[in-house]
Coordinates of C-alpha atoms in Angstrom, one line a residue:
M1187 CA -38.8 -48.3 -38.4
S1188 CA -42.6 -47.8 -39.3
Y1189 CA -44.3 -46.5 -42.0
E1190 CA -46.5 -44.4 -40.0
P1191 CA -46.1 -41.1 -39.9
P1192 CA -44.6 -39.8 -36.9
T1193 CA -47.6 -37.8 -34.0
P1194 CA -46.5 -34.5 -33.4
P1195 CA -46.2 -33.3 -30.0
A1196 CA -50.0 -32.3 -28.6
E1197 CA -48.0 -28.7 -27.8
L1198 CA -46.9 -27.9 -31.4
P1199 CA -49.5 -25.6 -33.5
T1200 CA -51.1 -27.7 -36.1
E1201 CA -50.3 -24.8 -38.3
T1202 CA -47.0 -25.9 -37.9
V1203 CA -47.4 -29.4 -37.8
D1204 CA -49.4 -28.8 -41.6
I1205 CA -45.9 -26.2 -42.7
L1206 CA -44.0 -29.2 -41.7
N1207 CA -46.0 -31.7 -43.5
G1208 CA -45.2 -30.0 -47.0
F1209 CA -41.4 -30.0 -46.7
S1210 CA -39.1 -32.3 -48.8
P1211 CA -36.9 -34.8 -46.3
D1212 CA -33.5 -32.6 -46.9
Q1213 CA -35.8 -30.0 -45.9
L1214 CA -37.1 -31.4 -43.0
Q1215 CA -33.3 -32.4 -42.1
D1216 CA -32.1 -28.7 -42.5
I1217 CA -34.5 -27.5 -40.6
A1218 CA -33.9 -29.9 -37.3
R1219 CA -30.4 -28.8 -37.7
Y1220 CA -31.8 -25.1 -37.1
A1221 CA -34.0 -25.9 -35.1
E1222 CA -31.6 -27.8 -33.1
A1223 CA -28.9 -24.8 -33.1
L1224 CA -31.5 -21.8 -32.1
A1225 CA -32.7 -23.6 -29.4
E1226 CA -29.2 -23.8 -28.1
H1227 CA -28.7 -20.1 -29.0
K1228 CA -32.1 -19.3 -27.0
G1229 CA -31.2 -21.8 -24.1
R1230 CA -27.9 -20.2 -24.0
R1231 CA -29.1 -16.5 -24.0
A1232 CA -31.7 -17.2 -21.3
R1233 CA -29.1 -18.6 -18.8
L1234 CA -26.4 -15.6 -19.4
E1235 CA -29.6 -13.2 -18.7
E1236 CA -30.5 -15.0 -15.6
E1237 CA -26.6 -14.6 -14.4
S1238 CA -26.8 -11.1 -15.3
D1239 CA -29.8 -10.8 -12.8
D1240 CA -27.9 -12.6 -10.3
D1241 CA -24.9 -10.3 -10.9
E1242 CA -27.1 -7.6 -9.8
I1243 CA -28.1 -8.5 -6.6
E1244 CA -24.3 -8.2 -5.8
E1245 CA -23.8 -5.4 -3.0
R1246 CA -22.0 -2.2 -4.5
P1247 CA -18.1 -1.4 -3.1
D1248 CA -19.2 1.8 -1.3
D1249 CA -16.4 3.9 -2.9
L1250 CA -17.8 2.7 -6.6
P1251 CA -19.2 5.3 -8.4
D1252 CA -22.9 4.6 -10.0
N1253 CA -22.0 4.3 -13.6
V1254 CA -19.3 2.1 -12.9
P1255 CA -20.3 -1.9 -12.6
T1256 CA -20.1 -4.0 -9.7
K1257 CA -17.9 -6.3 -12.1
A1258 CA -15.3 -3.4 -12.2
T1259 CA -11.6 -3.8 -11.1
I1260 CA -9.1 -1.3 -9.8
T1261 CA -5.8 -0.8 -11.7
I1262 CA -3.1 1.6 -11.6
K1263 CA -1.6 3.3 -14.4
E1264 CA 1.9 5.5 -14.5
I1265 CA 1.2 8.2 -16.6
N1266 CA 4.1 10.8 -16.3
D1267 CA 5.6 9.2 -13.3
N1268 CA 2.7 9.2 -11.5
R1269 CA 0.6 6.2 -10.6
Y1270 CA -3.5 6.6 -10.8
Y1271 CA -6.1 3.9 -9.9
Y1272 CA -8.7 3.5 -12.5
W1273 CA -11.9 1.8 -12.3
Q1274 CA -11.9 -0.9 -15.2
W1275 CA -14.1 -3.1 -16.7
R1276 CA -15.5 -5.0 -20.1
E1277 CA -18.4 -3.8 -22.3
G1278 CA -18.2 -6.2 -25.2
D1279 CA -15.0 -6.3 -27.4
K1280 CA -13.5 -2.7 -25.5
I1281 CA -12.2 -2.2 -22.0
K1282 CA -13.4 1.1 -20.5
S1283 CA -12.0 2.4 -17.4
K1284 CA -12.9 5.5 -15.5
Y1285 CA -10.7 7.7 -13.0
K1286 CA -11.0 7.0 -8.8
G1287 CA -7.7 8.6 -7.2
P1288 CA -4.1 9.0 -7.2
V1289 CA -2.0 6.9 -5.6
K1290 CA -1.0 8.0 -2.0
S1291 CA 2.5 7.0 -1.4
N1292 CA 1.6 5.1 1.6
D1293 CA -0.8 2.4 -0.8

């Protein structure tokens, strides 16, 4: 290992380099761990946003209402011995549903 300090990347602002040079070795190790975790988080967020943008390009089924996402699936619920179709999808930790119509006897 060299006794010379490392050369910072040219893309790194001079102010950031100056601030980092003022930290102790332990603080720099903490910053390195945080920077790595932050980079992973931002990369993951960018990938998810890119995937969600791709999802919006999908064509909507003809019978899908405007306020129901394209990833919704149809489920059948039985209420008082009657069967009904519902659009169902997930929003965060919650499952959302929207009434579609009754299940006809020949379905």
